[in-house]
Coordinates of C-alpha atoms in Angstrom, one line a residue:
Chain A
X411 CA 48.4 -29.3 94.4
X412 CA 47.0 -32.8 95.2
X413 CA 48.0 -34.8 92.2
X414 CA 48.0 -38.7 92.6
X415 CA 51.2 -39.1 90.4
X416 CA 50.5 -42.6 88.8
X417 CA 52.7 -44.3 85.9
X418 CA 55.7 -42.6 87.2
X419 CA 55.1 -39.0 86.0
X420 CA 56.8 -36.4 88.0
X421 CA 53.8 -34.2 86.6
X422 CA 50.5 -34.3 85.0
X423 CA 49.4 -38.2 84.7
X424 CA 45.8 -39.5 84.4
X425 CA 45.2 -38.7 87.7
X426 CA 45.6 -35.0 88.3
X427 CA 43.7 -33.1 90.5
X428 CA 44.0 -29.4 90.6
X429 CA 41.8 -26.3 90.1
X430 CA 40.0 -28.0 86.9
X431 CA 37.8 -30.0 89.4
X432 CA 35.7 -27.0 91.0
X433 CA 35.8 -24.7 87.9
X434 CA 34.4 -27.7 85.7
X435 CA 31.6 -28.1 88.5
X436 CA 31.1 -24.2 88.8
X437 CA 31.0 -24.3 85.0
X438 CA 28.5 -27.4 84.9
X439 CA 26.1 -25.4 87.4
X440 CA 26.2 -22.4 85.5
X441 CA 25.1 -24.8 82.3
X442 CA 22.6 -26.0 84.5
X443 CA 20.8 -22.2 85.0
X444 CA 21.8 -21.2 81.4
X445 CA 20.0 -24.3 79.8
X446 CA 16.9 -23.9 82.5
X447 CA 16.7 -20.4 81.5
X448 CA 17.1 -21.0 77.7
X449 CA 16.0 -25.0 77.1
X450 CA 13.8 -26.6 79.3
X451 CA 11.6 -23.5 80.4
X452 CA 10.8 -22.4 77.0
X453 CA 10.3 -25.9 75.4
X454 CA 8.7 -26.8 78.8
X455 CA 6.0 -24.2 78.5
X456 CA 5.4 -24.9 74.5
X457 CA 5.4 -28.7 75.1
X458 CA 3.3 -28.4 77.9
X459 CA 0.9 -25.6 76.4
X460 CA 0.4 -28.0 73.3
X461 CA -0.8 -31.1 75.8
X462 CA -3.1 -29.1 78.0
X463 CA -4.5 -27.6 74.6
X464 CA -4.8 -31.2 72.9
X465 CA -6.1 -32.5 76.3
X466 CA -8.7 -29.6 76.4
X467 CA -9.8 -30.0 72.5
X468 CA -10.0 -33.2 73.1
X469 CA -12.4 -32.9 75.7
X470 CA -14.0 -30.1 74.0
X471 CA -14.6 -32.8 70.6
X472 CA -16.0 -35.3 73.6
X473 CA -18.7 -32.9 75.2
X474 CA -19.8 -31.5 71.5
X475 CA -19.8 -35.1 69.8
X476 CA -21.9 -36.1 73.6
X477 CA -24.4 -33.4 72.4
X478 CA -24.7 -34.2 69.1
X479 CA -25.7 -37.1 69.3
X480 CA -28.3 -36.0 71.9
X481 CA -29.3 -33.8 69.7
X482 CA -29.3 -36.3 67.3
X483 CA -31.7 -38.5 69.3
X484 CA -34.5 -35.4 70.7
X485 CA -34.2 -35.1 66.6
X486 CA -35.3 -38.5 66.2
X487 CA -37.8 -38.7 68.7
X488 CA -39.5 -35.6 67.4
X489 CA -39.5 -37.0 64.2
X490 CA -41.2 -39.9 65.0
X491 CA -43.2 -38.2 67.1
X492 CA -44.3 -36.1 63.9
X493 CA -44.7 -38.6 61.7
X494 CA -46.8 -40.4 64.4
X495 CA -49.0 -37.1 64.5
X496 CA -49.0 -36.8 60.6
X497 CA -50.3 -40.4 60.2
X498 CA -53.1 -39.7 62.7
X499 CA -54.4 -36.2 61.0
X500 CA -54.1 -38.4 57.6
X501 CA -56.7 -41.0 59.4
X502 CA -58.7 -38.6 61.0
X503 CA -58.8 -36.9 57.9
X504 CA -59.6 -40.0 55.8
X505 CA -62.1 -40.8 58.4
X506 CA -63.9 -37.8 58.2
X507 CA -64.3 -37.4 54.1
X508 CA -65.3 -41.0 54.4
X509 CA -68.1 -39.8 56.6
X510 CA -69.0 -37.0 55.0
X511 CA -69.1 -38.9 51.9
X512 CA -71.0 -41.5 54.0
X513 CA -73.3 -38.6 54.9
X514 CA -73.8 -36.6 51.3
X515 CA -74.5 -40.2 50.0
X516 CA -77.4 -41.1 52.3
X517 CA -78.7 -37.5 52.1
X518 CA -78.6 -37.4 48.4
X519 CA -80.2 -40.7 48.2
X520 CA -83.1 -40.2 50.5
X521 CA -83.4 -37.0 48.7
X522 CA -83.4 -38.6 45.8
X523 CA -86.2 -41.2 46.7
X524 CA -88.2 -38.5 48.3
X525 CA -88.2 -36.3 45.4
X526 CA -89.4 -40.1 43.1
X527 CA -91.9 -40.4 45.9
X528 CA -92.9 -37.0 45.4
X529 CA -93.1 -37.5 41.6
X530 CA -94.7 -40.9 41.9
X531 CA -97.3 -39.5 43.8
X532 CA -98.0 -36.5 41.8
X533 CA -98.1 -39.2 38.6
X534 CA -100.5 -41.5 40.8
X535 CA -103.2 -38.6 41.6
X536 CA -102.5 -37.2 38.1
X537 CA -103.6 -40.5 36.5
X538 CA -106.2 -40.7 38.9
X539 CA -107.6 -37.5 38.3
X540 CA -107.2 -38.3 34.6
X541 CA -109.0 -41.6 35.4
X542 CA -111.8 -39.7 36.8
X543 CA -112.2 -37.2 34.5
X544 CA -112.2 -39.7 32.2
X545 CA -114.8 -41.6 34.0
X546 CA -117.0 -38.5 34.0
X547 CA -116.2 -37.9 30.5
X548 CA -117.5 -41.3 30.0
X549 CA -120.9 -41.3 31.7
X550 CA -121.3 -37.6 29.7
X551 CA -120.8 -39.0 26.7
X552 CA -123.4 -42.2 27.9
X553 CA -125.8 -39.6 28.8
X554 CA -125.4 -38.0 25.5
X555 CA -125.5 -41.5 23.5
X556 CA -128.6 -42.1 25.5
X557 CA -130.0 -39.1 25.3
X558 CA -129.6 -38.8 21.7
X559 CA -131.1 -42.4 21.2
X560 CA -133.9 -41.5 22.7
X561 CA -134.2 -38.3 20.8
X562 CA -133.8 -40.1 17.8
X563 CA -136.4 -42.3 18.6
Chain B
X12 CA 48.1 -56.8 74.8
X13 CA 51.6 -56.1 76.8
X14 CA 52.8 -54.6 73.2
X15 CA 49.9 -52.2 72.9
X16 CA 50.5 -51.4 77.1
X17 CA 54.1 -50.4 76.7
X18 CA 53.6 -47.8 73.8
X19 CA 50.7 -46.0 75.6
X20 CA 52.8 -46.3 79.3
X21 CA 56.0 -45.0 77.1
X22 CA 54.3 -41.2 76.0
X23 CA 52.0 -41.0 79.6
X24 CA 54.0 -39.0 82.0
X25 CA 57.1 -37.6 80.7
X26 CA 59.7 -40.1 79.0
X27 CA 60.1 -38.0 75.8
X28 CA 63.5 -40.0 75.2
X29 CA 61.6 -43.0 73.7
X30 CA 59.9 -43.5 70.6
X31 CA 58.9 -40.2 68.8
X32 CA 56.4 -41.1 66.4
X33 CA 53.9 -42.5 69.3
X34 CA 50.7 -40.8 68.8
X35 CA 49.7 -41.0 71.9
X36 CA 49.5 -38.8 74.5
X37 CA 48.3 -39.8 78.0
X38 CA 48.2 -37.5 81.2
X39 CA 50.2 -35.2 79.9
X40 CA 47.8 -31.7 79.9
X41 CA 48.4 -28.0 78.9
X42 CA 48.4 -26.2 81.7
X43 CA 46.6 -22.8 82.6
X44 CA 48.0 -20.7 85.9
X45 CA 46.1 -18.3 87.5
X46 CA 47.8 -16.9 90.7
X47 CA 48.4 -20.5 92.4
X48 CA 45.7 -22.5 90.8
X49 CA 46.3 -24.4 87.8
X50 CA 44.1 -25.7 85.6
X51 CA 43.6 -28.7 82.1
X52 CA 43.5 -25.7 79.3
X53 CA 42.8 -28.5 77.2
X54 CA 39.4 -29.5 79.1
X55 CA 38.1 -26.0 79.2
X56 CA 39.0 -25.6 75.4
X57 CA 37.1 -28.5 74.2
X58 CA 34.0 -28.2 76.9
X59 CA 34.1 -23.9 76.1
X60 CA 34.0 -25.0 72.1
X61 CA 31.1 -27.7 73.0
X62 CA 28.8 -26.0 75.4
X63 CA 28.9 -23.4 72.8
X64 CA 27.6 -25.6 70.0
X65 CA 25.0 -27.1 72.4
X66 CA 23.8 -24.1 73.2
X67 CA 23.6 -22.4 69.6
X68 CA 21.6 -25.1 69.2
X69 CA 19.3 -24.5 71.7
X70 CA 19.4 -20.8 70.8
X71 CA 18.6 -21.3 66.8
X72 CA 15.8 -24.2 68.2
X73 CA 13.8 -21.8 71.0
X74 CA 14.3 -18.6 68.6
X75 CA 11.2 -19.1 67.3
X76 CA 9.0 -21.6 68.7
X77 CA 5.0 -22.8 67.9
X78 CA 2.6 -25.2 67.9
X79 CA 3.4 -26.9 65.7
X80 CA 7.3 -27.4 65.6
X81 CA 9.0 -27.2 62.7
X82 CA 12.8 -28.0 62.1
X83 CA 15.2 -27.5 65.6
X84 CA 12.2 -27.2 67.3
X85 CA 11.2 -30.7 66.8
X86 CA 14.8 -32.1 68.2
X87 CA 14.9 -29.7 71.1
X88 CA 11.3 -30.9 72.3
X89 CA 12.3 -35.1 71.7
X90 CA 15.2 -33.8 73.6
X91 CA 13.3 -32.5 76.1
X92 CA 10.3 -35.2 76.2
X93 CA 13.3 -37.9 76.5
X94 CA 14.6 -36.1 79.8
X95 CA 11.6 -35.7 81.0
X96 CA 10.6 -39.4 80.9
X97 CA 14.1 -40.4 82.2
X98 CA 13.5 -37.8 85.6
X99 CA 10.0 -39.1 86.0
X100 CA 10.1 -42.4 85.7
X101 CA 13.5 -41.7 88.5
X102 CA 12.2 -39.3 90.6
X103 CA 8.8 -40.0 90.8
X104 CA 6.3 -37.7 89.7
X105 CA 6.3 -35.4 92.9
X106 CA 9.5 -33.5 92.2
X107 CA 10.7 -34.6 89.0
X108 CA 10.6 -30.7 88.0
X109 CA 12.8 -29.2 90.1
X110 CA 15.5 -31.5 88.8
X111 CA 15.0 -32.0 85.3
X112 CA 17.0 -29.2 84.3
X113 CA 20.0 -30.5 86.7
X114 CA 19.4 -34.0 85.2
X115 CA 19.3 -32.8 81.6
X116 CA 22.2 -30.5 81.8
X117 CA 24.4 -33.5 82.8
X118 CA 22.7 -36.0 80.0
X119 CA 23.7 -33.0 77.1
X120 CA 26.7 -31.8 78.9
X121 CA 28.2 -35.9 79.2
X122 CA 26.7 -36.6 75.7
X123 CA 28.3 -33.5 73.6
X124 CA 31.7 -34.1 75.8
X125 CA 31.6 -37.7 74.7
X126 CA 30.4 -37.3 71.0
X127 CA 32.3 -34.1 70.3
X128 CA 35.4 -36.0 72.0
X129 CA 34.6 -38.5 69.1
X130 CA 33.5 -36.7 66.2
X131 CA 35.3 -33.8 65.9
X132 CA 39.0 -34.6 64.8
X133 CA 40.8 -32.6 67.9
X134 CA 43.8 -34.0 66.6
X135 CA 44.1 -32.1 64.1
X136 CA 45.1 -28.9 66.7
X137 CA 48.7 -28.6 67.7
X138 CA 49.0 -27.9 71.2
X139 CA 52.1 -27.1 73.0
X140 CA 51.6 -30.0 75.9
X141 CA 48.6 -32.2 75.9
X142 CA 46.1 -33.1 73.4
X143 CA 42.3 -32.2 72.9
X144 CA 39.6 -34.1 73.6
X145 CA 36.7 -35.3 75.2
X146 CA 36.3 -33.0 78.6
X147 CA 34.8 -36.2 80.2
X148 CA 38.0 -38.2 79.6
X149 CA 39.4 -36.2 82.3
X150 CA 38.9 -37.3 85.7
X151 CA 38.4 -33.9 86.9
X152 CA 35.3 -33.4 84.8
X153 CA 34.0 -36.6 85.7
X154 CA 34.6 -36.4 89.4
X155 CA 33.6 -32.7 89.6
X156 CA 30.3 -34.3 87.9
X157 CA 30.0 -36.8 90.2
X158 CA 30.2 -34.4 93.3
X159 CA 27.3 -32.3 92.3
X160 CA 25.5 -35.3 91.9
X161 CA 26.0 -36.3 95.3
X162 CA 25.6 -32.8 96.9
X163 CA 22.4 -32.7 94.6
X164 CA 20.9 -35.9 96.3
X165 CA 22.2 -34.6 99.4
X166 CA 20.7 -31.3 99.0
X167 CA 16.7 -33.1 97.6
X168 CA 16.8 -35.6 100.8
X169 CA 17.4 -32.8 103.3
X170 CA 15.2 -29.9 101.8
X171 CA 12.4 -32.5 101.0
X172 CA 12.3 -34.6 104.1
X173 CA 14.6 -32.2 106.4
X174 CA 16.0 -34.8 108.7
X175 CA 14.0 -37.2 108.5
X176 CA 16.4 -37.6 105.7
X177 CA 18.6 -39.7 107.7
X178 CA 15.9 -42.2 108.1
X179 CA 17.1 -43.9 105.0
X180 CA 20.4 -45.4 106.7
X181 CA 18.6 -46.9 108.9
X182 CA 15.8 -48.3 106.6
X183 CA 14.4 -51.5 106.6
X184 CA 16.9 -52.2 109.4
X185 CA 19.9 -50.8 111.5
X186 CA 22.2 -52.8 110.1
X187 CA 22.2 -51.4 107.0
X188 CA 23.7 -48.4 108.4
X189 CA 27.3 -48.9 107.8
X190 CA 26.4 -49.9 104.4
X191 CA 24.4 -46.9 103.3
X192 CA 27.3 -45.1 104.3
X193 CA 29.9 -46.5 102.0
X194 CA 27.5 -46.1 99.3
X195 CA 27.4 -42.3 99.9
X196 CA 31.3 -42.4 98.9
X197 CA 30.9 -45.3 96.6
X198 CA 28.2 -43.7 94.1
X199 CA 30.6 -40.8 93.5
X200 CA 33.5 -43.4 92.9
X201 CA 31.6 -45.3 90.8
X202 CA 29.9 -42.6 88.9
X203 CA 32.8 -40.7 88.0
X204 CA 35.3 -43.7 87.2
X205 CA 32.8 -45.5 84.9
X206 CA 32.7 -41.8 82.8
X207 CA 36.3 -41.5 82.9
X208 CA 37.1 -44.9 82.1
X209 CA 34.7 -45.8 79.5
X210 CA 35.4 -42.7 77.7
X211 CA 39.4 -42.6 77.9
X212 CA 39.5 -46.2 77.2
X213 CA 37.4 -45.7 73.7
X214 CA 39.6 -43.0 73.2
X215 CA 43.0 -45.1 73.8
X216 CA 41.8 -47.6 71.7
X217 CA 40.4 -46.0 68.8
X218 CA 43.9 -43.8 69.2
X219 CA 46.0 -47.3 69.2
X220 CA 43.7 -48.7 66.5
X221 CA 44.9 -46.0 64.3
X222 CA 48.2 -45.7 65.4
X223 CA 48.4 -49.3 64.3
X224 CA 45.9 -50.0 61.8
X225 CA 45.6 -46.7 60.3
X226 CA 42.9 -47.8 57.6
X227 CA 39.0 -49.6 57.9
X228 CA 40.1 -51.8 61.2
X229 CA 39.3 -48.8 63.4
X230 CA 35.9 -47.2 62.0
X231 CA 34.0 -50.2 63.8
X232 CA 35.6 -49.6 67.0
X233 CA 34.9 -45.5 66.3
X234 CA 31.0 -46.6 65.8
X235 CA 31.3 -48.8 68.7
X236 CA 32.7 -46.1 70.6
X237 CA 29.7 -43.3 69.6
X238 CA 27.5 -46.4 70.9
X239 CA 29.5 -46.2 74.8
X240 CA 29.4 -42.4 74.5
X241 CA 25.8 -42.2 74.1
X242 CA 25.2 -45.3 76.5
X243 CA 27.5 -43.7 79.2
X244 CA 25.6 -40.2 79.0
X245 CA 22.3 -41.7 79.8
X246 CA 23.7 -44.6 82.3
X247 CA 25.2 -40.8 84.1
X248 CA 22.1 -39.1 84.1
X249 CA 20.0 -42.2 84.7
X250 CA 21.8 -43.2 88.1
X251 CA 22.0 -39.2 89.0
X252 CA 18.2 -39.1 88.7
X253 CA 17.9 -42.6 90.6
X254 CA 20.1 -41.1 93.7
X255 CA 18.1 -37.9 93.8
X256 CA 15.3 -40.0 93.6
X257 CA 15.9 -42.7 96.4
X258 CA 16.6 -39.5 98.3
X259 CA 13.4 -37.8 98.2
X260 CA 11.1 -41.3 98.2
X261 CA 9.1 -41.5 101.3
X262 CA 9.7 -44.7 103.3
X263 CA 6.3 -46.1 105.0

């Protein structure tokens, strides 16, 4: 047995070397596989599971948040879009009852001046018929006036 | 000081003639004889009793284990994230893996030696020769530790660079040669002496704290001592990782 005998022991002292040495580092090797086996494989694998499954949510979160807010903007521009294509069919649509109105106006009204024409006509070759009857109706009666005069006389 | 150096040097050894009531007992060790090998009983008592807590704890923390961690689970994975970072930021990134579990082994193995060595009142055991303790105030633990170390770094140059291994005695320049190989016997040396010392010394001195002082005067030097236990574990483990790490880095 190799013991360096210090402070005067005959045996033992601080510094004695025997068969502890290689059982201890047998005994530290066989930790070694025991703890791989039970500690740092195990919590290895769930440590390491959790990061890759954080690191692929997270870049999950990244693409979906990426395409909503695509989404989010083909949203908007067919919105606009829209609203654009609503405010036309409201002008066209303005434009046209403007136009018709425009149009039923200027119908009714030369309607309406054709159909005074019409009247003011009829009243004109009413009156003048009435006029010339009258005139006849006149000279029959001066016939008759004279006539009768002369009768009389 | 030479007061407190002749009661310790009295009880180490064998000089049972002197002073009785010293409470201290240095080198002295129960010993265990199988065929013509002996061995510390005392060092396979405490690191049987420790490596069994450590790994009931492991046991009770992996039993069942999720997502999201809940109770032992959450101190076995800080555990484990803390080694991690210590063998990466060592190793380098390339090979860290394959010697995590080496490096980790000797953090928990040093740091429940060293804190049960503290914290659990061995003292309280009667043993027929020797006294419990820490496992790594024995130099046999410490150098045995110190050994795999250096076969480990030995062992992650060679199978990671083959010979080219060898390059690194030689690097930057020849003359480093000589050197590099004193430091192959030095690290060893100077890993398994700091252990040792640190950790017998904090046990002598808490001992003669209490031997002298039994009351308050010695709870500082306990907590001071739980600070060095912890410290010493991760300087181990830190320069372990570091060698095995200057041994697989690739020179350019």
């Amino acid at each position: 047995m190799t013991s360096l005998l210090l402070f005067g022991a005959s045996e033992g002292g601080l510094f004695d070397f025997d068969a502890t040495l290689p059982l201890m580092a047998a005994q530290v090797v066989l930790l070694t596989y025991i703890l791989n086996a039970l500690f740092f494989k195990p919590v290895g694998k769930v440590v390491e599971d959790r990061e890759d499954y954080v690191l692929t949510s997270r870049t999950e979160a990244k693409k979906k948040l990426a395409e909503v807010e695509k989404l989010e903007s083909d949203l908007k521009n067919q919105l606009k879009g829209a609203r654009q294509a609503a405010q036309k069919v409201i002008t066209e649509a303005e434009d046209d009852s403007d136009k018709l109105y425009k149009e039923a106006l200027a119908l009714a009204n030369s309607e309406a001046n054709a159909s005074r024409e019409k009247v003011r006509r009829e009243i004109d070759s009413q009156r003048e018929s009435a006029l010339n009857q009258l005139k006849l109706d006149a000279e029959k009666l001066g016939d008759l006036i004279v006539q009768r005069l002369l009768a009389a006389k | 000081m030479s007061h407190l150096r002749l009661f310790i040097s009295l009880k180490m050894g064998t000089s049972p003639f002197l002073l009785p009531f010293a409470a201290l007992e240095v080198g002295q060790h129960l010993y265990w004889q199988f065929g013509k090998l002996r061995i510390h009983g005392q060092v396979f008592m405490t690191s049987w009793i420790l490596i069994g807590a450590l790994l009931t704890l492991v046991v009770v923390g992996t039993k069942k284990m999720e997502r999201d961690p809940k109770g032992v689970q959450n101190l076995l994975e800080f555990l484990w994230d803390y080694i991690r970072d210590l063998a990466r930021t060592q190793i380098g990134e390339k090979v860290y893996r394959d010697w995590m579990p080496f490096i980790g082994t000797l953090f928990l193995f040093i740091f429940v030696s060293n804190w049960g060595g503290a914290l659990i009142p061995w003292k309280l055991i009667e043993l027929p020769s020797g006294e419990l303790g820490a496992p790594t105030a024995d130099i046999n633990t410490t150098v045995a530790l110190a050994l795999l170390v250096s076969l480990s770094y030995f062992y992650a140059g060679l199978s990671n660079k083959g010979l080219r291994y060898f390059e690194y005695y030689v690097h930057p320049t020849p003359i480093m040669l000589p050197f590099k190989i004193v430091e192959d016997f030095t690290k060893p040396l100077s890993l398994s002496f700091r252990l040792f010392g640190n950790i017998l010394a904090d046990e002598l001195v808490v001992a003669v704290l209490v031997f002298l002082v039994p009351l308050v005067l010695p709870v500082p030097v306990m907590f001071l001592g739980l600070f060095t236990s912890a410290i010493q574990a991760l300087i181990f483990a830190t320069l372990a990782a570091y060698y095995i790490g200057e041994a697989v880095e690739e020179h350019h």
